[in-house]
PDB file of C-alpha atoms in Angstrom:
ATOM      1  CA  UNK A   1      -6.378 -13.496   7.530  1.00  0.00           C
ATOM      2  CA  UNK A   2      -3.709 -13.464  10.149  1.00  0.00           C
ATOM      3  CA  UNK A   3      -2.469 -10.239  11.675  1.00  0.00           C
ATOM      4  CA  UNK A   4       1.114 -11.095  10.684  1.00  0.00           C
ATOM      5  CA  UNK A   5       0.115 -11.431   7.003  1.00  0.00           C
ATOM      6  CA  UNK A   6      -1.682  -8.082   7.183  1.00  0.00           C
ATOM      7  CA  UNK A   7       1.325  -6.453   8.821  1.00  0.00           C
ATOM      8  CA  UNK A   8       3.735  -7.919   6.262  1.00  0.00           C
ATOM      9  CA  UNK A   9       1.509  -6.756   3.384  1.00  0.00           C
ATOM     10  CA  UNK A  10       1.305  -3.272   4.884  1.00  0.00           C
ATOM     11  CA  UNK A  11       5.056  -2.966   5.313  1.00  0.00           C
ATOM     12  CA  UNK A  12       5.863  -4.366   1.855  1.00  0.00           C
ATOM     13  CA  UNK A  13       3.373  -1.980   0.251  1.00  0.00           C
ATOM     14  CA  UNK A  14       4.675   0.956   2.312  1.00  0.00           C
ATOM     15  CA  UNK A  15       8.348   0.326   1.534  1.00  0.00           C
ATOM     16  CA  UNK A  16       7.656  -0.123  -2.175  1.00  0.00           C
ATOM     17  CA  UNK A  17       5.517   3.016  -2.348  1.00  0.00           C
ATOM     18  CA  UNK A  18       7.983   5.149  -0.401  1.00  0.00           C
ATOM     19  CA  UNK A  19      10.847   3.896  -2.563  1.00  0.00           C
ATOM     20  CA  UNK A  20       8.936   4.648  -5.738  1.00  0.00           C
ATOM     21  CA  UNK A  21       7.879   8.074  -4.463  1.00  0.00           C
ATOM     22  CA  UNK A  22      11.519   8.813  -3.629  1.00  0.00           C
ATOM     23  CA  UNK A  23      12.652   7.800  -7.111  1.00  0.00           C
ATOM     24  CA  UNK A  24       9.976   9.956  -8.754  1.00  0.00           C
ATOM     25  CA  UNK A  25      10.921  12.866  -6.476  1.00  0.00           C
ATOM     26  CA  UNK A  26      14.543  12.473  -7.551  1.00  0.00           C
ATOM     27  CA  UNK A  27      13.459  12.596 -11.192  1.00  0.00           C
ATOM     28  CA  UNK A  28      11.124  15.575 -10.868  1.00  0.00           C
ATOM     29  CA  UNK A  29      13.868  17.505  -9.078  1.00  0.00           C
ATOM     30  CA  UNK A  30      16.245  16.939 -11.982  1.00  0.00           C
ATOM     31  CA  UNK A  31      17.798  13.517 -11.507  1.00  0.00           C
ATOM     32  CA  UNK A  32      18.248  11.417 -14.619  1.00  0.00           C
ATOM     33  CA  UNK A  33      19.482   7.990 -13.443  1.00  0.00           C
ATOM     34  CA  UNK A  34      17.246   5.259 -14.961  1.00  0.00           C
ATOM     35  CA  UNK A  35      14.656   7.802 -16.189  1.00  0.00           C
ATOM     36  CA  UNK A  36      15.143   7.218 -19.922  1.00  0.00           C
ATOM     37  CA  UNK A  37      14.835   3.453 -19.436  1.00  0.00           C
ATOM     38  CA  UNK A  38      11.802   3.640 -17.146  1.00  0.00           C
ATOM     39  CA  UNK A  39       9.933   6.168 -19.279  1.00  0.00           C
ATOM     40  CA  UNK A  40      11.097   4.686 -22.591  1.00  0.00           C
ATOM     41  CA  UNK A  41      12.114   8.109 -23.902  1.00  0.00           C
ATOM     42  CA  UNK A  42      15.404   9.595 -25.109  1.00  0.00           C
ATOM     43  CA  UNK A  43      17.624  11.006 -22.350  1.00  0.00           C
ATOM     44  CA  UNK A  44      16.436  14.459 -21.235  1.00  0.00           C
ATOM     45  CA  UNK A  45      13.065  14.458 -23.049  1.00  0.00           C
ATOM     46  CA  UNK A  46      10.721  13.474 -20.229  1.00  0.00           C
ATOM     47  CA  UNK A  47      10.323  16.596 -18.088  1.00  0.00           C
ATOM     48  CA  UNK A  48      10.185  19.191 -20.864  1.00  0.00           C
ATOM     49  CA  UNK A  49       6.484  19.871 -20.317  1.00  0.00           C
ATOM     50  CA  UNK A  50       4.897  21.334 -17.211  1.00  0.00           C
ATOM     51  CA  UNK A  51       2.129  18.755 -17.614  1.00  0.00           C
ATOM     52  CA  UNK A  52       4.561  15.880 -17.027  1.00  0.00           C
ATOM     53  CA  UNK A  53       6.010  17.673 -14.017  1.00  0.00           C
ATOM     54  CA  UNK A  54       2.513  18.188 -12.563  1.00  0.00           C
ATOM     55  CA  UNK A  55       1.507  14.585 -13.261  1.00  0.00           C
ATOM     56  CA  UNK A  56       4.669  13.338 -11.562  1.00  0.00           C
ATOM     57  CA  UNK A  57       3.917  15.419  -8.450  1.00  0.00           C
ATOM     58  CA  UNK A  58       0.410  13.893  -8.429  1.00  0.00           C
ATOM     59  CA  UNK A  59       1.957  10.412  -8.700  1.00  0.00           C
ATOM     60  CA  UNK A  60       4.246  11.183  -5.761  1.00  0.00           C
ATOM     61  CA  UNK A  61       1.291  12.363  -3.665  1.00  0.00           C
ATOM     62  CA  UNK A  62      -0.664   9.231  -4.611  1.00  0.00           C
ATOM     63  CA  UNK A  63       2.200   6.941  -3.638  1.00  0.00           C
ATOM     64  CA  UNK A  64       2.563   8.676  -0.281  1.00  0.00           C
ATOM     65  CA  UNK A  65      -1.197   8.383   0.238  1.00  0.00           C
ATOM     66  CA  UNK A  66      -1.043   4.657  -0.586  1.00  0.00           C
ATOM     67  CA  UNK A  67       1.692   4.161   2.018  1.00  0.00           C
ATOM     68  CA  UNK A  68      -0.444   6.017   4.560  1.00  0.00           C
ATOM     69  CA  UNK A  69      -3.450   3.821   3.716  1.00  0.00           C
ATOM     70  CA  UNK A  70      -1.408   0.678   4.327  1.00  0.00           C
ATOM     71  CA  UNK A  71      -0.058   1.888   7.660  1.00  0.00           C
ATOM     72  CA  UNK A  72      -3.457   3.213   8.695  1.00  0.00           C
ATOM     73  CA  UNK A  73      -5.091  -0.120   7.963  1.00  0.00           C
ATOM     74  CA  UNK A  74      -2.852  -1.837  10.514  1.00  0.00           C
ATOM     75  CA  UNK A  75      -3.291   0.961  13.045  1.00  0.00           C
ATOM     76  CA  UNK A  76       0.194   2.466  12.832  1.00  0.00           C
ATOM     77  CA  UNK A  77      -1.025   5.940  11.812  1.00  0.00           C
ATOM     78  CA  UNK A  78      -4.296   7.864  11.706  1.00  0.00           C
ATOM     79  CA  UNK A  79      -6.107   5.832  14.328  1.00  0.00           C
ATOM     80  CA  UNK A  80      -8.796   8.514  14.493  1.00  0.00           C
ATOM     81  CA  UNK A  81      -9.763   7.831  10.865  1.00  0.00           C
ATOM     82  CA  UNK A  82     -12.477   5.156  10.465  1.00  0.00           C
ATOM     83  CA  UNK A  83     -11.098   1.862   9.180  1.00  0.00           C
ATOM     84  CA  UNK A  84     -13.798   1.842   6.516  1.00  0.00           C
ATOM     85  CA  UNK A  85     -12.054   4.751   4.759  1.00  0.00           C
ATOM     86  CA  UNK A  86      -8.784   2.840   4.687  1.00  0.00           C
ATOM     87  CA  UNK A  87     -10.606  -0.176   3.287  1.00  0.00           C
ATOM     88  CA  UNK A  88     -12.247   1.850   0.514  1.00  0.00           C
ATOM     89  CA  UNK A  89      -8.923   3.452  -0.400  1.00  0.00           C
ATOM     90  CA  UNK A  90      -7.176   0.085  -0.469  1.00  0.00           C
ATOM     91  CA  UNK A  91      -9.847  -1.415  -2.715  1.00  0.00           C
ATOM     92  CA  UNK A  92      -9.248   1.496  -5.080  1.00  0.00           C
ATOM     93  CA  UNK A  93      -5.509   0.873  -4.907  1.00  0.00           C
ATOM     94  CA  UNK A  94      -6.096  -2.816  -5.631  1.00  0.00           C
ATOM     95  CA  UNK A  95      -8.015  -1.958  -8.796  1.00  0.00           C
ATOM     96  CA  UNK A  96      -5.530   0.686  -9.990  1.00  0.00           C
ATOM     97  CA  UNK A  97      -2.432  -1.442  -9.411  1.00  0.00           C
ATOM     98  CA  UNK A  98      -4.143  -4.545 -10.802  1.00  0.00           C
ATOM     99  CA  UNK A  99      -5.056  -2.694 -13.993  1.00  0.00           C
ATOM    100  CA  UNK A 100      -1.539  -1.264 -14.135  1.00  0.00           C
ATOM    101  CA  UNK A 101      -0.104  -4.766 -13.906  1.00  0.00           C
ATOM    102  CA  UNK A 102      -2.424  -5.998 -16.642  1.00  0.00           C
ATOM    103  CA  UNK A 103      -1.508  -3.033 -18.830  1.00  0.00           C
ATOM    104  CA  UNK A 104       2.239  -3.517 -18.337  1.00  0.00           C
ATOM    105  CA  UNK A 105       2.299  -7.292 -18.729  1.00  0.00           C
ATOM    106  CA  UNK A 106      -0.211  -7.771 -21.536  1.00  0.00           C
ATOM    107  CA  UNK A 107      -1.120  -4.563 -23.324  1.00  0.00           C
ATOM    108  CA  UNK A 108       2.020  -2.423 -23.695  1.00  0.00           C
ATOM    109  CA  UNK A 109       3.882  -4.874 -25.866  1.00  0.00           C
ATOM    110  CA  UNK A 110       7.240  -6.549 -25.982  1.00  0.00           C
ATOM    111  CA  UNK A 111       9.235  -4.126 -23.795  1.00  0.00           C
ATOM    112  CA  UNK A 112      11.141  -6.314 -21.331  1.00  0.00           C
ATOM    113  CA  UNK A 113      11.102  -3.711 -18.527  1.00  0.00           C
ATOM    114  CA  UNK A 114       7.302  -3.484 -18.605  1.00  0.00           C
ATOM    115  CA  UNK A 115       6.654  -7.216 -18.674  1.00  0.00           C
ATOM    116  CA  UNK A 116       9.383  -8.446 -16.352  1.00  0.00           C
ATOM    117  CA  UNK A 117       9.902  -5.555 -13.923  1.00  0.00           C
ATOM    118  CA  UNK A 118       7.111  -2.975 -13.750  1.00  0.00           C
ATOM    119  CA  UNK A 119       4.248  -5.449 -14.264  1.00  0.00           C
ATOM    120  CA  UNK A 120       5.381  -7.830 -11.511  1.00  0.00           C
ATOM    121  CA  UNK A 121       6.000  -4.901  -9.143  1.00  0.00           C
ATOM    122  CA  UNK A 122       2.419  -3.799  -9.733  1.00  0.00           C
ATOM    123  CA  UNK A 123       1.198  -7.365  -9.135  1.00  0.00           C
ATOM    124  CA  UNK A 124       2.927  -7.379  -5.735  1.00  0.00           C
ATOM    125  CA  UNK A 125       1.374  -4.006  -4.880  1.00  0.00           C
ATOM    126  CA  UNK A 126      -2.071  -5.207  -5.988  1.00  0.00           C
ATOM    127  CA  UNK A 127      -1.799  -8.370  -3.889  1.00  0.00           C
ATOM    128  CA  UNK A 128      -0.664  -6.422  -0.817  1.00  0.00           C
ATOM    129  CA  UNK A 129      -3.496  -3.896  -1.250  1.00  0.00           C
ATOM    130  CA  UNK A 130      -5.973  -6.754  -1.720  1.00  0.00           C
ATOM    131  CA  UNK A 131      -4.787  -8.513   1.452  1.00  0.00           C
ATOM    132  CA  UNK A 132      -5.200  -5.300   3.424  1.00  0.00           C
ATOM    133  CA  UNK A 133      -8.537  -4.330   1.870  1.00  0.00           C
ATOM    134  CA  UNK A 134     -10.023  -7.779   2.420  1.00  0.00           C
ATOM    135  CA  UNK A 135      -8.724  -8.291   5.930  1.00  0.00           C
ATOM    136  CA  UNK A 136     -10.802  -7.919   9.019  1.00  0.00           C
ATOM    137  CA  UNK A 137      -8.540  -5.861  11.198  1.00  0.00           C
ATOM    138  CA  UNK A 138      -8.619  -6.341  14.919  1.00  0.00           C
ATOM    139  CA  UNK A 139     -10.039  -3.446  16.845  1.00  0.00           C
ATOM    140  CA  UNK A 140      -7.471  -0.677  17.054  1.00  0.00           C
ATOM    141  CA  UNK A 141      -7.173   1.072  20.386  1.00  0.00           C
ATOM    142  CA  UNK A 142      -7.399   4.841  20.127  1.00  0.00           C
ATOM    143  CA  UNK A 143      -4.242   6.740  21.007  1.00  0.00           C
TER     144      UNK A 143
END
């Protein structure tokens, strides 16, 4: 795969993950815009349990980690970390986002947001992670 395709995949994945992490951060800190629609719950019901708050913080950490994996794979960050670790993480991300896409598009049901918005977003993330995991990255010079 070409270096430009790898770079594009890394930046698309990073921007999408950082945007999603930012939105989830907004929600966990008390924001409500779009939350009821995204979570398919009545307004104000989502963050009533400490479990949901904790799970959301874990999601945020995972999204930030995914962005780091993408940038690390193209040598933009963490050059001291072996590329093999980035590859393993990206294969895991490929599986998780691929299953998420399958779940949203096929399994959840007739909700339009899941099939036409969240599912396709997860497909894009899965494809980007796959491109990065499968790529043979050029040797990164140590900084």
